[in-house]
PDB file of C-alpha atoms in Angstrom:
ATOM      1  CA  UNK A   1       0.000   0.000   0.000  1.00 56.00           C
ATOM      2  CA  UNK A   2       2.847   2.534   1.103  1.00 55.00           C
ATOM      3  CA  UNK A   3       4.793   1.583  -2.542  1.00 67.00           C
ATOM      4  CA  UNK A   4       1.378   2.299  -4.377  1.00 71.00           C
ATOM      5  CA  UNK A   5       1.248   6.259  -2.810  1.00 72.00           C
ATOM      6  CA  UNK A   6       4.754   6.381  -3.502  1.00 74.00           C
ATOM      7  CA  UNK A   7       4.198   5.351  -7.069  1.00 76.00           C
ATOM      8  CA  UNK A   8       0.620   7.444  -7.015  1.00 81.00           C
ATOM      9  CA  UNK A   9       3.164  10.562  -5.481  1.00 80.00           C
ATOM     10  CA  UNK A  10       6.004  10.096  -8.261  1.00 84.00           C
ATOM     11  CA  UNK A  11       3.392  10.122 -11.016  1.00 83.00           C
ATOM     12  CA  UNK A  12       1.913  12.955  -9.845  1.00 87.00           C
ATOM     13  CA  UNK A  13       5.493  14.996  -9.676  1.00 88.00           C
ATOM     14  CA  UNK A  14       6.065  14.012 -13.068  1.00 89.00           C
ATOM     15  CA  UNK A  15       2.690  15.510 -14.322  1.00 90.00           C
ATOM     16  CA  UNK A  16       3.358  18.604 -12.664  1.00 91.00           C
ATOM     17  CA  UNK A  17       6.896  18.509 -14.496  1.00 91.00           C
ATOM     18  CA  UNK A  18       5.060  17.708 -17.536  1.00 90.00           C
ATOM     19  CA  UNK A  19       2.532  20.696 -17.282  1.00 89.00           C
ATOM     20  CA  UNK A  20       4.926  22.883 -16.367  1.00 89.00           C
ATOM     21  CA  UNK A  21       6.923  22.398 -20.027  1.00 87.00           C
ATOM     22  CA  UNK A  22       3.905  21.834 -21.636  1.00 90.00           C
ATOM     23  CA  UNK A  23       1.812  24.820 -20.837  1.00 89.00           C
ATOM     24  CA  UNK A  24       4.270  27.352 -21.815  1.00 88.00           C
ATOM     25  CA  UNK A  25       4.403  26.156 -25.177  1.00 89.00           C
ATOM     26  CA  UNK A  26       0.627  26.328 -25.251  1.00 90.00           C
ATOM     27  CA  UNK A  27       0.421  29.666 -24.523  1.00 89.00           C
ATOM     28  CA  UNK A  28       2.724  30.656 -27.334  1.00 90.00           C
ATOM     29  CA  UNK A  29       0.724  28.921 -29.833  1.00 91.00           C
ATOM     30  CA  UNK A  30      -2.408  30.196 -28.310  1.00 91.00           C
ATOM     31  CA  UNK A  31      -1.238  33.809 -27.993  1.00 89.00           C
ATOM     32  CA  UNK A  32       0.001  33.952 -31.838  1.00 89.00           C
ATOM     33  CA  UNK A  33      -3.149  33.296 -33.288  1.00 91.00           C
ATOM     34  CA  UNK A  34      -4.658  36.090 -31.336  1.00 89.00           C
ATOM     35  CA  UNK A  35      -5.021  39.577 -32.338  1.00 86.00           C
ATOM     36  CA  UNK A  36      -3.500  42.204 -29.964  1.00 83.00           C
ATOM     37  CA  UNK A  37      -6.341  43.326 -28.715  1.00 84.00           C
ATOM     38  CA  UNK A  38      -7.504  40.068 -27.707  1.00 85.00           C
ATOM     39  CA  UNK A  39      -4.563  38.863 -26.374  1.00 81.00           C
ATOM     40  CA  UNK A  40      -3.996  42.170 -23.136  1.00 79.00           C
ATOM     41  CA  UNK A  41      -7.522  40.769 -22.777  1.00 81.00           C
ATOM     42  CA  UNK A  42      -6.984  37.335 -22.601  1.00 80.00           C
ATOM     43  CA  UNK A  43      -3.838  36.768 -22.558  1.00 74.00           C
ATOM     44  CA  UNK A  44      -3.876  33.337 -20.196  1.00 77.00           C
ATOM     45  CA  UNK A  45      -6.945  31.819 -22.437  1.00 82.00           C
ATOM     46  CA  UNK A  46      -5.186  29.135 -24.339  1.00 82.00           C
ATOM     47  CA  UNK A  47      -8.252  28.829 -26.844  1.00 84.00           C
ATOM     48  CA  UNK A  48      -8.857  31.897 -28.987  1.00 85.00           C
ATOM     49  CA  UNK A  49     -11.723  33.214 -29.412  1.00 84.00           C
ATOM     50  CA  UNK A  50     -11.459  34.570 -33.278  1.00 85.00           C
ATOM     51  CA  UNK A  51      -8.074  32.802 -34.347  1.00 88.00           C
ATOM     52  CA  UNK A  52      -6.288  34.501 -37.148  1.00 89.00           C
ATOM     53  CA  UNK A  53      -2.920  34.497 -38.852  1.00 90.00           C
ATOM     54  CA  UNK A  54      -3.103  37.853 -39.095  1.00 89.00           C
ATOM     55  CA  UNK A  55       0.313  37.539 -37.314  1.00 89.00           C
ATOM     56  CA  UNK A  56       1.870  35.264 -39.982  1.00 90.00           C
ATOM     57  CA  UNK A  57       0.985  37.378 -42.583  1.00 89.00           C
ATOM     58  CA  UNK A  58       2.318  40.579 -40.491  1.00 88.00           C
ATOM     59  CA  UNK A  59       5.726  39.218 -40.101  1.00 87.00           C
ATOM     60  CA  UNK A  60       6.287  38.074 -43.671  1.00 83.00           C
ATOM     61  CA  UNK A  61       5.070  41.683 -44.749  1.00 85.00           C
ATOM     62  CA  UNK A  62       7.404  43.175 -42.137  1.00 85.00           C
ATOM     63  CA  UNK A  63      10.928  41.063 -41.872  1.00 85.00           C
ATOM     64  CA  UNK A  64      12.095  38.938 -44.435  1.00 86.00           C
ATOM     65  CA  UNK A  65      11.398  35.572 -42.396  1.00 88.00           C
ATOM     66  CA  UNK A  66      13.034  33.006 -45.180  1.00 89.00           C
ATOM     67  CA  UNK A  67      16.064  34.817 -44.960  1.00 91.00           C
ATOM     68  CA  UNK A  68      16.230  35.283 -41.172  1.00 92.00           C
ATOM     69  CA  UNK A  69      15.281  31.659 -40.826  1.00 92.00           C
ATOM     70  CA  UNK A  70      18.440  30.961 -44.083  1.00 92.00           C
ATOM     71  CA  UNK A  71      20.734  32.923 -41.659  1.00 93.00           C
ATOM     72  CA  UNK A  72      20.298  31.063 -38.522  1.00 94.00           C
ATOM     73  CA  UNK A  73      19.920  27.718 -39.734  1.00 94.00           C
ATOM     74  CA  UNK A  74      23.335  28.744 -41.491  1.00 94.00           C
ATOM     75  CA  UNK A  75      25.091  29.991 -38.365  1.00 95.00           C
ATOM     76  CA  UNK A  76      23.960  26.909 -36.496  1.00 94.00           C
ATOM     77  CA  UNK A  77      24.842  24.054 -39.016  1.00 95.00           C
ATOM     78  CA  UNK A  78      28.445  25.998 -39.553  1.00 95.00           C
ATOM     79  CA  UNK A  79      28.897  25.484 -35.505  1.00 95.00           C
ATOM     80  CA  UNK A  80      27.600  22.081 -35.374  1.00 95.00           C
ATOM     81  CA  UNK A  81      30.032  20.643 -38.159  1.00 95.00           C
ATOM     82  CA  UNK A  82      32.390  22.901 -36.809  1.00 95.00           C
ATOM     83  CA  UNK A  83      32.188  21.373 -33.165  1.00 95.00           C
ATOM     84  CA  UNK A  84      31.424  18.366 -33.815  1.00 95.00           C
ATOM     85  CA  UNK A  85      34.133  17.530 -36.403  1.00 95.00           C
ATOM     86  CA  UNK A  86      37.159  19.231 -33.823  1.00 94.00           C
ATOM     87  CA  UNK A  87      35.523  17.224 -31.111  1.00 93.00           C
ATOM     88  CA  UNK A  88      35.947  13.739 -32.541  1.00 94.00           C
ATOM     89  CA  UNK A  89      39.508  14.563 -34.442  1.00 93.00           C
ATOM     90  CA  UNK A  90      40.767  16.021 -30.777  1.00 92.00           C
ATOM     91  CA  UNK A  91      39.071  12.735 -28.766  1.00 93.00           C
ATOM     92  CA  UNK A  92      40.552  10.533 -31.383  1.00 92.00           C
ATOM     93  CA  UNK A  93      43.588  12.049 -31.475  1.00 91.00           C
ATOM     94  CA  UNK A  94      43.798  12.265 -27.041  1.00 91.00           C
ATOM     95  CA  UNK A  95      42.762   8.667 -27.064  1.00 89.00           C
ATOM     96  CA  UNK A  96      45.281   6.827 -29.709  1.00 87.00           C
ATOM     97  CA  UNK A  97      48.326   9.016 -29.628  1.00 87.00           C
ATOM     98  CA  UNK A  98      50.952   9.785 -27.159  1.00 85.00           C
ATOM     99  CA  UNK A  99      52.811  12.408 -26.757  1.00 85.00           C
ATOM    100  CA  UNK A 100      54.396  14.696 -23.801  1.00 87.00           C
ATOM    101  CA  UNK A 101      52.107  16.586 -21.689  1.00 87.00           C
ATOM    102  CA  UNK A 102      48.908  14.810 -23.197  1.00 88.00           C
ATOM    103  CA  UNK A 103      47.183  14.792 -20.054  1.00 88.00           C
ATOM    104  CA  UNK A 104      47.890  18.534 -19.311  1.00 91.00           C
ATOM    105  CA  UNK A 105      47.169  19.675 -23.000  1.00 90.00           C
ATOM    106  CA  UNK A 106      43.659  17.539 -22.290  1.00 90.00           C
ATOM    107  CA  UNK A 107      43.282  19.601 -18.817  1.00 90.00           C
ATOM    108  CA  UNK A 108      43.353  22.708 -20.250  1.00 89.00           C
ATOM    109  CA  UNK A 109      40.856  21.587 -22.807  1.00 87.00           C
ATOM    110  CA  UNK A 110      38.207  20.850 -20.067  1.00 87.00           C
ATOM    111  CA  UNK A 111      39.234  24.094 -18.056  1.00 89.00           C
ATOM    112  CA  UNK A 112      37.939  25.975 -21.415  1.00 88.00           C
ATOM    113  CA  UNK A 113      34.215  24.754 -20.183  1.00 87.00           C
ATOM    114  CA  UNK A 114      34.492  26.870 -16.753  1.00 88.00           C
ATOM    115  CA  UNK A 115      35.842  29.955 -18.768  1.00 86.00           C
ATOM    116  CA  UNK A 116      32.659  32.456 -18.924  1.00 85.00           C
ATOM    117  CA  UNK A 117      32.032  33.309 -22.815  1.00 83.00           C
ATOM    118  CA  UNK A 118      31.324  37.008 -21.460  1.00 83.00           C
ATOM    119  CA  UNK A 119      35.519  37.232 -20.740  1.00 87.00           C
ATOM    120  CA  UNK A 120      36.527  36.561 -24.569  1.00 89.00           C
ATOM    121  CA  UNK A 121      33.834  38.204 -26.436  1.00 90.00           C
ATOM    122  CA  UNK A 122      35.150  41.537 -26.369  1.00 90.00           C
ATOM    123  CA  UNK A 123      38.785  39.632 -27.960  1.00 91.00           C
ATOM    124  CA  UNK A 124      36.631  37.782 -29.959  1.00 92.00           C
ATOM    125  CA  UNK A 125      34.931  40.627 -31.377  1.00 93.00           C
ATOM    126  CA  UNK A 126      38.312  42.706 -32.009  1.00 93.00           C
ATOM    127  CA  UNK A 127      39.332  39.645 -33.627  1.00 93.00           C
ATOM    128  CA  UNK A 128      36.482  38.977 -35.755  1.00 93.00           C
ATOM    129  CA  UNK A 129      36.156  42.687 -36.971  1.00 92.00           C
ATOM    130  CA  UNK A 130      40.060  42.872 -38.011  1.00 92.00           C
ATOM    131  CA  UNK A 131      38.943  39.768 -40.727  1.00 92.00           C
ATOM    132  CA  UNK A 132      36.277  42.303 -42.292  1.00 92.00           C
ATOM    133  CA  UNK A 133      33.759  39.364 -40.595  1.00 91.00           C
ATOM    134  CA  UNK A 134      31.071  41.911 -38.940  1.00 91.00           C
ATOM    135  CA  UNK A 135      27.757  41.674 -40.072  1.00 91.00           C
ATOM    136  CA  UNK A 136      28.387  38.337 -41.570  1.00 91.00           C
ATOM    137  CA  UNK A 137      27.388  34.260 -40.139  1.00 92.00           C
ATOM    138  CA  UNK A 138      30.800  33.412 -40.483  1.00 92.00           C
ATOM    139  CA  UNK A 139      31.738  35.561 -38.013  1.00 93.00           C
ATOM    140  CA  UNK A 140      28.838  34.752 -35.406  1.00 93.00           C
ATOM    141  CA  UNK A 141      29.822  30.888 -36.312  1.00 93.00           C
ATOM    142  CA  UNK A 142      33.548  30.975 -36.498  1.00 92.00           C
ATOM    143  CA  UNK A 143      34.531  31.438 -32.653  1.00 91.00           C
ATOM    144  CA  UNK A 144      32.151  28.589 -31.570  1.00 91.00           C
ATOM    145  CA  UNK A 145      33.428  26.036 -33.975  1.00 91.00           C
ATOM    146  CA  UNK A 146      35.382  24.316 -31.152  1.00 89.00           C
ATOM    147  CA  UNK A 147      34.110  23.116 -28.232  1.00 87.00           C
ATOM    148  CA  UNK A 148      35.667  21.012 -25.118  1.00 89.00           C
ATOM    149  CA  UNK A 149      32.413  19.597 -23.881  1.00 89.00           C
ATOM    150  CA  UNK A 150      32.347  17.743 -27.485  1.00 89.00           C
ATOM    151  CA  UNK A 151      35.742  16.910 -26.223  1.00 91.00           C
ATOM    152  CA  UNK A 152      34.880  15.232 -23.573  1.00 90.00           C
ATOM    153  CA  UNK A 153      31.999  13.571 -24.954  1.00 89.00           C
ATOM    154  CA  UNK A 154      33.375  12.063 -27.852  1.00 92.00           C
ATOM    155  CA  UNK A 155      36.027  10.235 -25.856  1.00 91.00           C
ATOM    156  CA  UNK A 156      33.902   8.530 -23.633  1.00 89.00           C
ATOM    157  CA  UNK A 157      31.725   7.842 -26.229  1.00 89.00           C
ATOM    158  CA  UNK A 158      35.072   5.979 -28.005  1.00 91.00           C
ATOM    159  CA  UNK A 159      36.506   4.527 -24.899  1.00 89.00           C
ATOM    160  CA  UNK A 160      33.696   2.459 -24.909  1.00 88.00           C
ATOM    161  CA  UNK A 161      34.592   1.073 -28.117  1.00 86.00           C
ATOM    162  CA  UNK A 162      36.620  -2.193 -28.216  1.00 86.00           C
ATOM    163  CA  UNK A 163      40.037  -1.700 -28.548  1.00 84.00           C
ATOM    164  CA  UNK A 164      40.535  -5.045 -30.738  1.00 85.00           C
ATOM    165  CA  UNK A 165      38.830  -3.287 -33.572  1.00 85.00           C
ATOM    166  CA  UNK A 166      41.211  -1.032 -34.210  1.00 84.00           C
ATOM    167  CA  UNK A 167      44.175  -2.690 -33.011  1.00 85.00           C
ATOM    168  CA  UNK A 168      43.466  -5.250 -35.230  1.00 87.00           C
ATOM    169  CA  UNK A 169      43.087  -3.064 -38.047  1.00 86.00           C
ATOM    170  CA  UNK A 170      46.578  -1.346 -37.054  1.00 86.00           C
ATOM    171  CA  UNK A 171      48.273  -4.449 -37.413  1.00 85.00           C
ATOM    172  CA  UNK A 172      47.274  -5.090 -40.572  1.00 85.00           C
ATOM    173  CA  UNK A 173      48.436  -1.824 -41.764  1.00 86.00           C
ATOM    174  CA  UNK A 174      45.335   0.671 -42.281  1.00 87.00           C
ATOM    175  CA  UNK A 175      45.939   3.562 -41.237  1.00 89.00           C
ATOM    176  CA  UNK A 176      44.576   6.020 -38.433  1.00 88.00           C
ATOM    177  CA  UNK A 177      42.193   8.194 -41.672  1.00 90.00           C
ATOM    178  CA  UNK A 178      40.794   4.834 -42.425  1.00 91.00           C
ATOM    179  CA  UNK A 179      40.143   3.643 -38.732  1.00 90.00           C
ATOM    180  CA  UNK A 180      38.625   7.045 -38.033  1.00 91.00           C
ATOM    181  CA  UNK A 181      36.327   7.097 -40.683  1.00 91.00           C
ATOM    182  CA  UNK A 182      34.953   3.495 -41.498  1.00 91.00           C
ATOM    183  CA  UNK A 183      35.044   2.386 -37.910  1.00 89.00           C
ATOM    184  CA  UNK A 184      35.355   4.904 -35.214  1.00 91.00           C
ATOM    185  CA  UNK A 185      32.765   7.073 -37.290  1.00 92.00           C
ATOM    186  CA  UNK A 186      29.957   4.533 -37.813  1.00 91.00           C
ATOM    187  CA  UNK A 187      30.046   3.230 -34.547  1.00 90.00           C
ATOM    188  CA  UNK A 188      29.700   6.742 -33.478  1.00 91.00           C
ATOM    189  CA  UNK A 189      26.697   7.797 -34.957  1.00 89.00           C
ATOM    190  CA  UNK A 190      23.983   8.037 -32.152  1.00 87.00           C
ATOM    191  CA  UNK A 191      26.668   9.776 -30.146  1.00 89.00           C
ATOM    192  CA  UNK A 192      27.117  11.641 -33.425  1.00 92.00           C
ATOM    193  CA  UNK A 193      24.052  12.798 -34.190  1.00 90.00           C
ATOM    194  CA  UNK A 194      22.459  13.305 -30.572  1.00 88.00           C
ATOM    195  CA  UNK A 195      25.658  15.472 -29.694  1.00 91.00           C
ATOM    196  CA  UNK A 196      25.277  17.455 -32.727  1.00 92.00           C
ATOM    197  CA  UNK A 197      21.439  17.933 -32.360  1.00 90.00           C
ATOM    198  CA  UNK A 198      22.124  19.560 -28.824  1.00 88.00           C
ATOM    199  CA  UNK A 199      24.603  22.049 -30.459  1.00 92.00           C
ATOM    200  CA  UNK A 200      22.498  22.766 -33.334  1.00 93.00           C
ATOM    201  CA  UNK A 201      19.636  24.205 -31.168  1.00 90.00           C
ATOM    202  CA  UNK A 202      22.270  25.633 -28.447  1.00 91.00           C
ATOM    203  CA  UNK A 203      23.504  27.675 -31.502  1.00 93.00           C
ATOM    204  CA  UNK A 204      20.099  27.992 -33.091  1.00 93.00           C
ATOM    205  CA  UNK A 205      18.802  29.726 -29.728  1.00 91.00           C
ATOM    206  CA  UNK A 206      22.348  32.287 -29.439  1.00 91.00           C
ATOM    207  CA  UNK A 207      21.023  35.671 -28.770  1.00 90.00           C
ATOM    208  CA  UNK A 208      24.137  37.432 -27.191  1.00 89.00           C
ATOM    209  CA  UNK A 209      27.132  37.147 -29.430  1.00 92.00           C
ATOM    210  CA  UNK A 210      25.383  37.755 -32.639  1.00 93.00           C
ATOM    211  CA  UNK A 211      23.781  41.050 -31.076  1.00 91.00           C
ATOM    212  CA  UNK A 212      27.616  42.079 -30.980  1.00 90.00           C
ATOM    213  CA  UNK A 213      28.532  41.006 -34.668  1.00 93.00           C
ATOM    214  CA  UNK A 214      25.454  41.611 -36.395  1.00 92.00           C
ATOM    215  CA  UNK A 215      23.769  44.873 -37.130  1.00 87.00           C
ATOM    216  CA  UNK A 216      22.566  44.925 -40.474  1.00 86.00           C
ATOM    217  CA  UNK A 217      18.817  43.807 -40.419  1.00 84.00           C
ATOM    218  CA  UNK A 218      19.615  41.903 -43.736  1.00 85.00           C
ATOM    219  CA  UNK A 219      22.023  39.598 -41.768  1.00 88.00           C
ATOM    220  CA  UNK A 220      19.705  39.238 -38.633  1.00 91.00           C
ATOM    221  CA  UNK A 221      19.145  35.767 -37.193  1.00 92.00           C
ATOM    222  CA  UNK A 222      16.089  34.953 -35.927  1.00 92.00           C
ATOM    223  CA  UNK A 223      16.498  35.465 -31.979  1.00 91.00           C
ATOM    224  CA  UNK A 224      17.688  39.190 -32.878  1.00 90.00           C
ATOM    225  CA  UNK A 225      13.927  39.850 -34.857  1.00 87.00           C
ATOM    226  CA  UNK A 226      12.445  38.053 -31.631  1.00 86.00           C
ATOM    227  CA  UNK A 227      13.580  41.305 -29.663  1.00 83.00           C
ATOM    228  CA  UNK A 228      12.554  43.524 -31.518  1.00 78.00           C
ATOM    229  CA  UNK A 229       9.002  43.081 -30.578  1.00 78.00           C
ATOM    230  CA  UNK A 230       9.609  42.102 -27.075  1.00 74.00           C
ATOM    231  CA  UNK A 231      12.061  45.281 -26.614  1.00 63.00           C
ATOM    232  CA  UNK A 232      11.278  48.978 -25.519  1.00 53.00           C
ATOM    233  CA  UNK A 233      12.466  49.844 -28.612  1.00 53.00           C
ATOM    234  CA  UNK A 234      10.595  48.374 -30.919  1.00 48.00           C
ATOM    235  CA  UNK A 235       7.769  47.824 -28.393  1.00 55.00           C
ATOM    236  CA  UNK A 236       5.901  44.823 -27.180  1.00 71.00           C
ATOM    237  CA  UNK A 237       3.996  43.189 -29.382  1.00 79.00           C
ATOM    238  CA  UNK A 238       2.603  39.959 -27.748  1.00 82.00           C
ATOM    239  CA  UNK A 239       0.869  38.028 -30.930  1.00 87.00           C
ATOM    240  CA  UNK A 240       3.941  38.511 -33.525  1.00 88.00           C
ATOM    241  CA  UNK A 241       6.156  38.148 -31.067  1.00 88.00           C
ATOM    242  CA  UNK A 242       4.601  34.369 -30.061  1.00 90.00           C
ATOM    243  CA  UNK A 243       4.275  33.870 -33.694  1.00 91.00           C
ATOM    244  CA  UNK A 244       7.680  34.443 -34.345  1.00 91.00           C
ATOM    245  CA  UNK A 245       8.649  32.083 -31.785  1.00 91.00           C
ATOM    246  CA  UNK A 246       6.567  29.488 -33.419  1.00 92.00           C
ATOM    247  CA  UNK A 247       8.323  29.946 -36.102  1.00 91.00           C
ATOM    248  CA  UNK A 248      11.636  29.605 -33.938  1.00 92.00           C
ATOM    249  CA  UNK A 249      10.608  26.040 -32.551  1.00 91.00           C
ATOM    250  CA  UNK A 250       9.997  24.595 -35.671  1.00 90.00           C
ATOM    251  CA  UNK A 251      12.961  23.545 -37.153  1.00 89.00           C
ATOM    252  CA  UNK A 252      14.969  22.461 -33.912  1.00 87.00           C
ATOM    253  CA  UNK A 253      11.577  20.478 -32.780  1.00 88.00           C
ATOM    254  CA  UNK A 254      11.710  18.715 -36.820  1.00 89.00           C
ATOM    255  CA  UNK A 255      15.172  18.112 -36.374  1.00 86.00           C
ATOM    256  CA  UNK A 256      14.457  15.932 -32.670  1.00 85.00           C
ATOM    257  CA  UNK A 257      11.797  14.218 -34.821  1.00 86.00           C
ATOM    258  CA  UNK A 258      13.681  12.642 -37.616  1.00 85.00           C
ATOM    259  CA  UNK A 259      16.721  11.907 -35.371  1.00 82.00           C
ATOM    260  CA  UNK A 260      14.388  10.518 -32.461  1.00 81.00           C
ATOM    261  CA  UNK A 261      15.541   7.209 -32.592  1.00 79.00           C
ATOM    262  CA  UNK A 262      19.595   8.162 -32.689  1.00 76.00           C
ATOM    263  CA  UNK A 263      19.215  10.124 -29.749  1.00 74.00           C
ATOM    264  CA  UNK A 264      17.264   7.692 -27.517  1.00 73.00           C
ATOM    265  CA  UNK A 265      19.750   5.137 -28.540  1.00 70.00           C
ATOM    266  CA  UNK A 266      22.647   7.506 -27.515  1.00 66.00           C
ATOM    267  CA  UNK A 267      21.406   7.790 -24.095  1.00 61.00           C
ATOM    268  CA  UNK A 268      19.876   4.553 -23.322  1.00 58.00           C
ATOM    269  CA  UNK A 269      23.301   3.270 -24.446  1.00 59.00           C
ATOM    270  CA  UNK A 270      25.304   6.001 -22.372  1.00 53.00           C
ATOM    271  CA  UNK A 271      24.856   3.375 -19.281  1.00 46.00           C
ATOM    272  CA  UNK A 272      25.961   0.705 -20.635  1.00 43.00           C
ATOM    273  CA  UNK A 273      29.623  -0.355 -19.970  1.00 42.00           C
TER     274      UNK A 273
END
């Protein structure tokens, strides 16, 4: 009886955890197919009373939403590759070759993931305008293409690979391009792609840093249009902002979708020795 109310308890938690993600995203939805009016007058009412996409239609007349959405889907793949390729090159390189002051070099590495990004952007940003990069993805995307807690990952991810496979292979001559890519790769994948997804949307999501590099509205991702209608500058503007962020979820949320399975397997096999 006492494990049933402890069961009955947990479940209930878990709702609460549940609602508590869930309704947020609710209320976005809700809120962008109201009109303004309707939302400072209703604004908790998930259901609408006279839906519209009044909003939709707003933004595409007022920002140039393909190209926003071009820009940031741009700047985020160019970090993902970017951080995921260093990270499994670096953990490859850590875990089969030795050299002097390996263990330092790799301690240094990991100390990069307690370094606040606030302290370099100001020598990231004199940096990045000397190249002519302002105002341009490649220079939102260029500082974040490395990344020690890809580091990290990778190599545990490869420890756990059996070190037969590729001795094996070493005797018989491949070499270390070959083991990397037909064997450390494939065997890699979940870790691959599940790592990669949860760069994609941290880089997807940067607000920050491309606030510094990017002024020109043309070059705008879409977290910088977000604040313009949540800002005092450009006003609030409940509906098209919520709209917008619709917009925002969509890609990141298709991308969990069709790489559902790689993920799950990622974790579920994270515990296994």
């Amino acid at each position: 009886m006492l494990s049933e109310r402890r069961h009955i308890g947990w479940h209930v938690l878990l709702l609460l955890i549940c609602l508590c993600v869930i309704v947020p995203v609710l209320f976005m939805i809700s809120n962008s197919f109201k009109t303004l009016q309707e939302s400072y007058h209703s604004i908790l009412q998930l259901i609408p009373s006279h839906p519209t996409l009044s909003n939709y239609r707003t933004l595409d007349k007022q920002i140039n939403i393909l190209r926003m959405v071009g820009n940031t889907f741009l700047m985020a793949t160019l970090v993902t590759l970017g951080k995921v390729l260093t990270g499994l090159l670096s953990a490859y390189g850590f875990l089969n070759f030795h050299f002097k002051g390996k263990r330092v070099v790799y301690f240094l590495f990991v100390a990069t993931i307690f370094v606040p990004f606030t302290t370099v952007m100001i020598p990231n940003y004199l940096v990045i305008s000397k190249m002519n990069l302002l105002n341009n993805v490649l220079g939102v995307a260029l500082p974040q293409m490395c990344d020690a807690t890809g580091i990290m990952l990778f190599l545990k991810a490869m420890e756990r690979v059996p070190k037969s496979l590729t001795e094996s292979a070493k005797v018989d001559g491949i070499p270390d391009r070959r083991i990397f890519c037909n064997i450390i790769v494939p065997l890699l994948k979940p870790n691959i792609i599940s790592v990669g997804a949860i760069f994609f949307i941290n880089s997807w999501n940067e607000y920050v840093w491309p606030t510094l590099i990017l002024k020109d509205k043309s070059s705008f991702t879409l977290p910088l249009a977000l604040q313009n209608y949540i800002s005092s500058e450009g006003g609030t503007n409940f509906p098209l902002a919520m709209a917008l962020a619709v917009i925002m979820i969509v890609p990141p949320l298709l991308i969990y979708i069709v790489f559902q399975r790689y993920i799950l397997s990622s974790i579920s096999n994270s515990g296994l020795k």
